[in-house]
Amino acid sequence: MRIFVTGVSGWIGSAVVPELIGAGHQVVGLVRSDATADALTAAGVEAVRGTVDDLDVLGSTAAASDGVIHLAFKNDMAFAGDLQGAAEADRRAVDTFGDALAGTGRSLVIASNLLGLAPGRVATERDRAAIDGSPGTIRQATAQAALALAPRGVRSSVVRLAPTCHGEGDNGFMAMLISIARAKRVSGHVGDGANRWPAVHRLDAARLFRLAVERAPAGSVLHGIAEEGVPIRDIAEVIGRHLDVPVASVAPEAAAEHFGFLGALLGFDAPTSNALTRELLDWHPTHPGLLEDLDQGHYFRTPAITA
């Protein structure tokens, strides 16, 4: 298959590319710079210059492909406070892919999020988020739009990713928590820290995206998680042990001050099942779990980024 991938040089995309190539697929990657284009070309990827705002490029490249994996998202815009703007750009890209692929039966796989999906219980692939404009559901609206492409002849599917896709080189939420603990000399959790986050290793997630673009049925919701829920307190304890700092509770009302923008997310309890995903695609995560990965030490070798 000829597969068009956006976000090709990102944390997940850079793992998806070798996964696809290893399975015999031809990869076309959306790139923003000559340096990235040169690196991808050397790796056997066909580079197409553009951004997620270049809708003509997205549409024409998708139309010339057997499938699309859409991983790009304007995280810089979202982290700067304009999550709505980033989500709107994402929606325009998905609509463009839908128009390009309509009536072809070709695949469109997009990444989405899990936090806030089913408060108070274990979320499953059958759950649909209530779209209310809150930060936890803005991207869910785009995911639902992608699924709605199925009756138009698009083999669309959505991979809801765990909030932490961990692995060596990660600069995401785990790296941010480590940086905060270093700076404040305490490894914190919100309240009693019993709330849980699902987790997945980056390489297991990459394999799921490959399986989805190859054979996920139209309208499939997939859960890119390997562990149903890791207590935040357990994460804080591993961080505290490696940094040799105390572990302490942070009151919910002080979470934003202590953790920055992570304070709004760190208190979520979001246990999530992947049973239907495993059954549908015969996907079986094999890489280390989050606590084991943290204990390997690579997160602590160099100072991580700050929130």
mmCIF file of C-alpha atoms in Angstrom:
data_model
loop_
_atom_site.group_PDB
_atom_site.id
_atom_site.type_symbol
_atom_site.label_atom_id
_atom_site.label_comp_id
_atom_site.label_asym_id
_atom_site.label_seq_id
_atom_site.Cartn_x
_atom_site.Cartn_y
_atom_site.Cartn_z
ATOM 1 C CA MET A 1 0.000 0.000 0.000
ATOM 2 C CA ARG A 2 1.004 3.603 -0.626
ATOM 3 C CA ILE A 3 0.294 5.345 2.678
ATOM 4 C CA PHE A 4 0.295 9.090 3.281
ATOM 5 C CA VAL A 5 1.381 9.998 6.816
ATOM 6 C CA THR A 6 1.131 13.430 8.429
ATOM 7 C CA GLY A 7 3.128 14.186 11.558
ATOM 8 C CA VAL A 8 5.730 11.908 10.028
ATOM 9 C CA SER A 9 8.642 13.265 12.084
ATOM 10 C CA GLY A 10 6.733 13.483 15.365
ATOM 11 C CA TRP A 11 6.940 11.220 18.384
ATOM 12 C CA ILE A 12 4.431 8.660 17.086
ATOM 13 C CA GLY A 13 4.955 9.290 13.377
ATOM 14 C CA SER A 14 8.678 8.597 13.535
ATOM 15 C CA ALA A 15 7.834 5.142 14.924
ATOM 16 C CA VAL A 16 4.982 4.529 12.475
ATOM 17 C CA VAL A 17 7.228 5.091 9.436
ATOM 18 C CA PRO A 18 9.656 2.190 10.071
ATOM 19 C CA GLU A 19 6.725 0.026 11.154
ATOM 20 C CA LEU A 20 5.050 0.612 7.781
ATOM 21 C CA ILE A 21 8.236 0.203 5.769
ATOM 22 C CA GLY A 22 9.050 -2.999 7.621
ATOM 23 C CA ALA A 23 5.658 -4.376 6.583
ATOM 24 C CA GLY A 24 6.382 -3.618 2.925
ATOM 25 C CA HIS A 25 4.396 -0.409 2.486
ATOM 26 C CA GLN A 26 5.427 2.688 0.544
ATOM 27 C CA VAL A 27 5.314 5.763 2.779
ATOM 28 C CA VAL A 28 4.626 9.333 1.677
ATOM 29 C CA GLY A 29 5.345 11.868 4.422
ATOM 30 C CA LEU A 30 4.203 15.468 4.840
ATOM 31 C CA VAL A 31 7.227 17.591 5.751
ATOM 32 C CA ARG A 32 7.819 21.265 6.516
ATOM 33 C CA SER A 33 11.584 21.569 6.004
ATOM 34 C CA ASP A 34 14.310 20.539 3.585
ATOM 35 C CA ALA A 35 16.270 18.912 6.408
ATOM 36 C CA THR A 36 13.336 16.672 7.325
ATOM 37 C CA ALA A 37 12.711 15.911 3.662
ATOM 38 C CA ASP A 38 16.343 14.850 3.172
ATOM 39 C CA ALA A 39 16.272 12.611 6.254
ATOM 40 C CA LEU A 40 13.060 10.919 5.191
ATOM 41 C CA THR A 41 14.240 10.446 1.630
ATOM 42 C CA ALA A 42 17.356 8.717 2.964
ATOM 43 C CA ALA A 43 15.065 6.413 4.955
ATOM 44 C CA GLY A 44 13.091 5.470 1.852
ATOM 45 C CA VAL A 45 10.146 7.829 2.362
ATOM 46 C CA GLU A 46 8.694 10.007 -0.386
ATOM 47 C CA ALA A 47 8.600 13.541 1.040
ATOM 48 C CA VAL A 48 5.847 16.013 0.172
ATOM 49 C CA ARG A 49 6.358 19.613 1.277
ATOM 50 C CA GLY A 50 3.505 21.288 3.133
ATOM 51 C CA THR A 51 1.674 21.739 6.426
ATOM 52 C CA VAL A 52 -1.743 20.757 7.734
ATOM 53 C CA ASP A 53 -2.963 24.161 6.547
ATOM 54 C CA ASP A 54 -2.099 23.341 2.905
ATOM 55 C CA LEU A 55 -5.414 21.721 2.120
ATOM 56 C CA ASP A 56 -4.745 21.385 -1.617
ATOM 57 C CA VAL A 57 -1.567 19.401 -0.847
ATOM 58 C CA LEU A 58 -3.403 17.217 1.666
ATOM 59 C CA GLY A 59 -6.238 16.498 -0.726
ATOM 60 C CA SER A 60 -4.165 15.698 -3.799
ATOM 61 C CA THR A 61 -1.683 13.511 -1.889
ATOM 62 C CA ALA A 62 -4.482 11.611 -0.155
ATOM 63 C CA ALA A 63 -6.260 11.051 -3.470
ATOM 64 C CA ALA A 64 -3.066 9.486 -4.877
ATOM 65 C CA SER A 65 -2.644 7.162 -1.874
ATOM 66 C CA ASP A 66 -4.180 3.874 -0.757
ATOM 67 C CA GLY A 67 -4.557 5.108 2.800
ATOM 68 C CA VAL A 68 -3.899 8.038 5.139
ATOM 69 C CA ILE A 69 -2.609 8.073 8.713
ATOM 70 C CA HIS A 70 -3.204 11.534 10.156
ATOM 71 C CA LEU A 71 -0.979 12.208 13.165
ATOM 72 C CA ALA A 72 -0.135 15.903 12.776
ATOM 73 C CA PHE A 73 -1.624 18.343 15.279
ATOM 74 C CA LYS A 74 -0.684 21.921 16.050
ATOM 75 C CA ASN A 75 0.616 21.187 19.535
ATOM 76 C CA ASP A 76 2.611 24.411 19.607
ATOM 77 C CA MET A 77 -0.605 26.372 19.119
ATOM 78 C CA ALA A 78 -2.483 24.241 21.658
ATOM 79 C CA PHE A 79 0.238 24.556 24.313
ATOM 80 C CA ALA A 80 0.289 28.331 23.735
ATOM 81 C CA GLY A 81 -3.359 28.446 24.795
ATOM 82 C CA ASP A 82 -5.244 28.186 21.494
ATOM 83 C CA LEU A 83 -6.498 24.611 21.641
ATOM 84 C CA GLN A 84 -9.630 25.658 19.768
ATOM 85 C CA GLY A 85 -7.588 26.998 16.863
ATOM 86 C CA ALA A 86 -5.480 23.848 16.725
ATOM 87 C CA ALA A 87 -8.610 21.692 16.797
ATOM 88 C CA GLU A 88 -10.220 23.693 13.997
ATOM 89 C CA ALA A 89 -7.145 23.231 11.801
ATOM 90 C CA ASP A 90 -7.268 19.513 12.541
ATOM 91 C CA ARG A 91 -10.931 19.357 11.567
ATOM 92 C CA ARG A 92 -10.265 21.105 8.241
ATOM 93 C CA ALA A 93 -7.555 18.558 7.461
ATOM 94 C CA VAL A 94 -9.840 15.605 8.264
ATOM 95 C CA ASP A 95 -12.661 17.062 6.160
ATOM 96 C CA THR A 96 -10.204 17.451 3.283
ATOM 97 C CA PHE A 97 -9.092 13.836 3.583
ATOM 98 C CA GLY A 98 -12.719 12.753 3.667
ATOM 99 C CA ASP A 99 -13.518 14.593 0.437
ATOM 100 C CA ALA A 100 -10.431 13.146 -1.282
ATOM 101 C CA LEU A 101 -11.159 9.563 -0.248
ATOM 102 C CA ALA A 102 -14.973 9.537 -0.527
ATOM 103 C CA GLY A 103 -16.310 6.601 -2.506
ATOM 104 C CA THR A 104 -12.944 4.824 -2.734
ATOM 105 C CA GLY A 105 -13.126 2.438 0.215
ATOM 106 C CA ARG A 106 -9.595 3.516 1.111
ATOM 107 C CA SER A 107 -8.480 3.949 4.697
ATOM 108 C CA LEU A 108 -8.231 7.055 6.862
ATOM 109 C CA VAL A 109 -6.822 6.586 10.363
ATOM 110 C CA ILE A 110 -6.621 9.524 12.743
ATOM 111 C CA ALA A 111 -5.287 9.941 16.274
ATOM 112 C CA SER A 112 -7.512 11.185 19.072
ATOM 113 C CA ASN A 113 -7.510 11.388 22.873
ATOM 114 C CA LEU A 114 -8.998 9.534 25.837
ATOM 115 C CA LEU A 115 -9.055 11.797 28.888
ATOM 116 C CA GLY A 116 -12.550 12.691 30.033
ATOM 117 C CA LEU A 117 -14.197 10.006 27.878
ATOM 118 C CA ALA A 118 -16.125 8.106 30.572
ATOM 119 C CA PRO A 119 -15.746 9.683 34.030
ATOM 120 C CA GLY A 120 -16.296 7.304 36.930
ATOM 121 C CA ARG A 121 -15.838 4.004 35.113
ATOM 122 C CA VAL A 122 -13.652 2.046 32.718
ATOM 123 C CA ALA A 123 -14.030 3.464 29.204
ATOM 124 C CA THR A 124 -14.451 1.120 26.238
ATOM 125 C CA GLU A 125 -14.273 1.514 22.483
ATOM 126 C CA ARG A 126 -18.079 1.735 22.408
ATOM 127 C CA ASP A 127 -18.122 4.969 24.423
ATOM 128 C CA ARG A 128 -18.723 8.272 22.670
ATOM 129 C CA ALA A 129 -17.767 11.532 24.341
ATOM 130 C CA ALA A 130 -20.315 14.252 24.985
ATOM 131 C CA ILE A 131 -19.119 17.168 22.869
ATOM 132 C CA ASP A 132 -19.371 20.278 25.024
ATOM 133 C CA GLY A 133 -16.396 22.351 23.856
ATOM 134 C CA SER A 134 -14.302 21.504 26.909
ATOM 135 C CA PRO A 135 -10.570 20.786 26.411
ATOM 136 C CA GLY A 136 -11.147 17.076 26.908
ATOM 137 C CA THR A 137 -13.712 16.821 24.103
ATOM 138 C CA ILE A 138 -12.600 19.279 21.414
ATOM 139 C CA ARG A 139 -10.632 16.625 19.512
ATOM 140 C CA GLN A 140 -13.389 14.080 20.071
ATOM 141 C CA ALA A 141 -15.633 16.136 17.775
ATOM 142 C CA THR A 142 -13.130 15.688 14.951
ATOM 143 C CA ALA A 143 -12.888 11.986 15.724
ATOM 144 C CA GLN A 144 -16.649 11.641 15.416
ATOM 145 C CA ALA A 145 -16.540 13.521 12.099
ATOM 146 C CA ALA A 146 -13.930 11.039 10.844
ATOM 147 C CA LEU A 147 -16.113 8.084 11.837
ATOM 148 C CA ALA A 148 -19.049 9.693 10.047
ATOM 149 C CA LEU A 149 -17.122 9.354 6.787
ATOM 150 C CA ALA A 150 -17.757 5.605 6.729
ATOM 151 C CA PRO A 151 -21.160 5.882 4.967
ATOM 152 C CA ARG A 152 -19.423 8.027 2.329
ATOM 153 C CA GLY A 153 -17.188 5.141 1.322
ATOM 154 C CA VAL A 154 -14.154 5.914 3.464
ATOM 155 C CA ARG A 155 -12.674 3.122 5.604
ATOM 156 C CA SER A 156 -12.210 5.506 8.495
ATOM 157 C CA SER A 157 -11.023 4.587 11.970
ATOM 158 C CA VAL A 158 -9.927 6.451 15.067
ATOM 159 C CA VAL A 159 -7.096 5.465 17.400
ATOM 160 C CA ARG A 160 -7.696 6.968 20.824
ATOM 161 C CA LEU A 161 -4.229 7.243 22.275
ATOM 162 C CA ALA A 162 -3.308 6.927 25.919
ATOM 163 C CA PRO A 163 -2.305 10.282 27.459
ATOM 164 C CA THR A 164 1.232 8.973 27.802
ATOM 165 C CA CYS A 165 2.865 7.200 24.866
ATOM 166 C CA HIS A 166 6.139 6.439 26.558
ATOM 167 C CA GLY A 167 9.547 5.261 25.427
ATOM 168 C CA GLU A 168 13.145 6.397 25.124
ATOM 169 C CA GLY A 169 13.309 9.951 23.780
ATOM 170 C CA ASP A 170 9.849 10.910 25.072
ATOM 171 C CA ASN A 171 9.377 14.638 25.681
ATOM 172 C CA GLY A 172 5.705 14.372 26.606
ATOM 173 C CA PHE A 173 3.834 14.344 29.898
ATOM 174 C CA MET A 174 6.223 12.000 31.726
ATOM 175 C CA ALA A 175 9.215 14.135 30.782
ATOM 176 C CA MET A 176 7.327 17.229 31.927
ATOM 177 C CA LEU A 177 6.516 15.668 35.304
ATOM 178 C CA ILE A 178 10.162 14.804 35.776
ATOM 179 C CA SER A 179 11.215 18.368 34.955
ATOM 180 C CA ILE A 180 8.696 19.770 37.426
ATOM 181 C CA ALA A 181 9.912 17.385 40.145
ATOM 182 C CA ARG A 182 13.524 18.407 39.455
ATOM 183 C CA ALA A 183 12.731 22.097 39.599
ATOM 184 C CA LYS A 184 10.560 21.953 42.716
ATOM 185 C CA ARG A 185 12.550 19.225 44.486
ATOM 186 C CA VAL A 186 9.400 17.242 45.141
ATOM 187 C CA SER A 187 7.561 14.634 43.066
ATOM 188 C CA GLY A 188 3.909 15.517 43.324
ATOM 189 C CA HIS A 189 0.534 13.978 42.602
ATOM 190 C CA VAL A 190 -2.915 15.557 42.868
ATOM 191 C CA GLY A 191 -4.858 14.614 45.986
ATOM 192 C CA ASP A 192 -4.232 11.019 47.044
ATOM 193 C CA GLY A 193 -2.877 10.162 43.582
ATOM 194 C CA ALA A 194 -5.116 7.123 43.243
ATOM 195 C CA ASN A 195 -6.477 8.342 39.913
ATOM 196 C CA ARG A 196 -5.258 6.327 36.937
ATOM 197 C CA TRP A 197 -3.953 7.073 33.469
ATOM 198 C CA PRO A 198 -3.823 4.441 30.720
ATOM 199 C CA ALA A 199 -0.449 4.117 29.025
ATOM 200 C CA VAL A 200 1.106 2.617 25.907
ATOM 201 C CA HIS A 201 4.632 2.192 24.635
ATOM 202 C CA ARG A 202 5.310 4.213 21.498
ATOM 203 C CA LEU A 203 6.316 1.132 19.492
ATOM 204 C CA ASP A 204 3.136 -0.737 20.418
ATOM 205 C CA ALA A 205 1.122 2.299 19.339
ATOM 206 C CA ALA A 206 2.963 2.395 16.011
ATOM 207 C CA ARG A 207 2.037 -1.206 15.316
ATOM 208 C CA LEU A 208 -1.614 -0.451 16.058
ATOM 209 C CA PHE A 209 -1.657 2.369 13.498
ATOM 210 C CA ARG A 210 -0.186 0.000 10.915
ATOM 211 C CA LEU A 211 -2.810 -2.648 11.612
ATOM 212 C CA ALA A 212 -5.556 -0.030 11.474
ATOM 213 C CA VAL A 213 -4.580 1.326 8.064
ATOM 214 C CA GLU A 214 -4.248 -2.215 6.730
ATOM 215 C CA ARG A 215 -7.494 -3.743 7.931
ATOM 216 C CA ALA A 216 -9.601 -1.850 10.478
ATOM 217 C CA PRO A 217 -13.261 -1.935 9.374
ATOM 218 C CA ALA A 218 -14.942 1.341 8.448
ATOM 219 C CA GLY A 219 -16.138 3.261 11.489
ATOM 220 C CA SER A 220 -13.826 1.483 13.953
ATOM 221 C CA VAL A 221 -12.842 3.022 17.269
ATOM 222 C CA LEU A 222 -9.565 1.624 18.555
ATOM 223 C CA HIS A 223 -7.903 2.120 21.920
ATOM 224 C CA GLY A 224 -4.167 2.696 21.738
ATOM 225 C CA ILE A 225 -3.481 1.630 25.305
ATOM 226 C CA ALA A 226 -1.506 -1.247 26.744
ATOM 227 C CA GLU A 227 -2.240 -0.690 30.451
ATOM 228 C CA GLU A 228 -5.762 0.028 31.641
ATOM 229 C CA GLY A 229 -4.686 2.497 34.299
ATOM 230 C CA VAL A 230 -1.481 3.349 36.138
ATOM 231 C CA PRO A 231 -2.031 5.278 39.415
ATOM 232 C CA ILE A 232 -0.449 8.728 39.244
ATOM 233 C CA ARG A 233 0.877 8.186 42.778
ATOM 234 C CA ASP A 234 2.870 5.176 41.546
ATOM 235 C CA ILE A 235 4.355 7.312 38.767
ATOM 236 C CA ALA A 236 5.274 10.016 41.286
ATOM 237 C CA GLU A 237 6.947 7.443 43.515
ATOM 238 C CA VAL A 238 9.170 6.144 40.696
ATOM 239 C CA ILE A 239 10.122 9.711 39.775
ATOM 240 C CA GLY A 240 10.855 10.563 43.400
ATOM 241 C CA ARG A 241 13.039 7.497 43.809
ATOM 242 C CA HIS A 242 15.125 8.221 40.705
ATOM 243 C CA LEU A 243 15.548 11.916 41.533
ATOM 244 C CA ASP A 244 15.990 11.276 45.271
ATOM 245 C CA VAL A 245 13.274 13.785 46.165
ATOM 246 C CA PRO A 246 10.247 13.348 48.439
ATOM 247 C CA VAL A 247 6.830 12.372 47.086
ATOM 248 C CA ALA A 248 3.989 14.633 48.180
ATOM 249 C CA SER A 249 0.321 15.333 47.592
ATOM 250 C CA VAL A 250 -0.669 18.583 45.900
ATOM 251 C CA ALA A 251 -4.125 19.924 46.746
ATOM 252 C CA PRO A 252 -6.437 20.101 43.706
ATOM 253 C CA GLU A 253 -6.809 23.868 44.113
ATOM 254 C CA ALA A 254 -3.012 24.240 43.960
ATOM 255 C CA ALA A 255 -2.480 21.886 41.000
ATOM 256 C CA ALA A 256 -2.334 24.610 38.345
ATOM 257 C CA GLU A 257 0.286 26.559 40.280
ATOM 258 C CA HIS A 258 2.420 23.481 40.926
ATOM 259 C CA PHE A 259 2.105 21.627 37.615
ATOM 260 C CA GLY A 260 1.312 24.413 35.139
ATOM 261 C CA PHE A 261 -1.119 23.425 32.392
ATOM 262 C CA LEU A 262 -0.703 19.773 33.423
ATOM 263 C CA GLY A 263 -2.586 20.601 36.601
ATOM 264 C CA ALA A 264 -5.862 20.556 34.656
ATOM 265 C CA LEU A 265 -5.176 17.018 33.396
ATOM 266 C CA LEU A 266 -3.261 15.279 36.140
ATOM 267 C CA GLY A 267 -6.295 14.771 38.357
ATOM 268 C CA PHE A 268 -8.304 12.866 35.730
ATOM 269 C CA ASP A 269 -9.168 9.269 36.555
ATOM 270 C CA ALA A 270 -9.355 7.593 33.151
ATOM 271 C CA PRO A 271 -9.102 3.780 33.300
ATOM 272 C CA THR A 272 -9.642 2.422 29.800
ATOM 273 C CA SER A 273 -10.124 -0.999 28.240
ATOM 274 C CA ASN A 274 -8.557 -2.182 24.985
ATOM 275 C CA ALA A 275 -10.305 -5.553 24.853
ATOM 276 C CA LEU A 276 -12.277 -4.856 21.671
ATOM 277 C CA THR A 277 -9.199 -3.484 19.895
ATOM 278 C CA ARG A 278 -7.166 -6.565 20.739
ATOM 279 C CA GLU A 279 -9.939 -8.836 19.476
ATOM 280 C CA LEU A 280 -10.630 -6.871 16.286
ATOM 281 C CA LEU A 281 -7.050 -6.511 15.059
ATOM 282 C CA ASP A 282 -5.220 -9.235 17.004
ATOM 283 C CA TRP A 283 -3.065 -6.492 18.526
ATOM 284 C CA HIS A 284 -1.017 -7.554 21.527
ATOM 285 C CA PRO A 285 1.305 -4.964 23.130
ATOM 286 C CA THR A 286 4.703 -6.483 23.900
ATOM 287 C CA HIS A 287 6.904 -3.589 25.043
ATOM 288 C CA PRO A 288 7.563 -2.511 28.657
ATOM 289 C CA GLY A 289 4.814 -0.957 30.731
ATOM 290 C CA LEU A 290 5.068 2.633 31.955
ATOM 291 C CA LEU A 291 6.544 1.998 35.411
ATOM 292 C CA GLU A 292 9.016 -0.521 34.017
ATOM 293 C CA ASP A 293 9.990 1.940 31.301
ATOM 294 C CA LEU A 294 10.521 4.716 33.854
ATOM 295 C CA ASP A 295 12.612 2.373 35.970
ATOM 296 C CA GLN A 296 14.950 1.703 33.041
ATOM 297 C CA GLY A 297 16.372 5.141 33.727
ATOM 298 C CA HIS A 298 16.475 6.749 30.288
ATOM 299 C CA TYR A 299 13.960 9.434 31.309
ATOM 300 C CA PHE A 300 16.425 10.644 33.957
ATOM 301 C CA ARG A 301 19.702 10.773 32.015
ATOM 302 C CA THR A 302 19.309 14.358 30.824
ATOM 303 C CA PRO A 303 17.101 17.198 32.066
ATOM 304 C CA ALA A 304 13.636 16.910 30.581
ATOM 305 C CA ILE A 305 11.549 19.756 29.204
ATOM 306 C CA THR A 306 9.347 21.919 31.406
ATOM 307 C CA ALA A 307 5.609 22.352 31.260
#
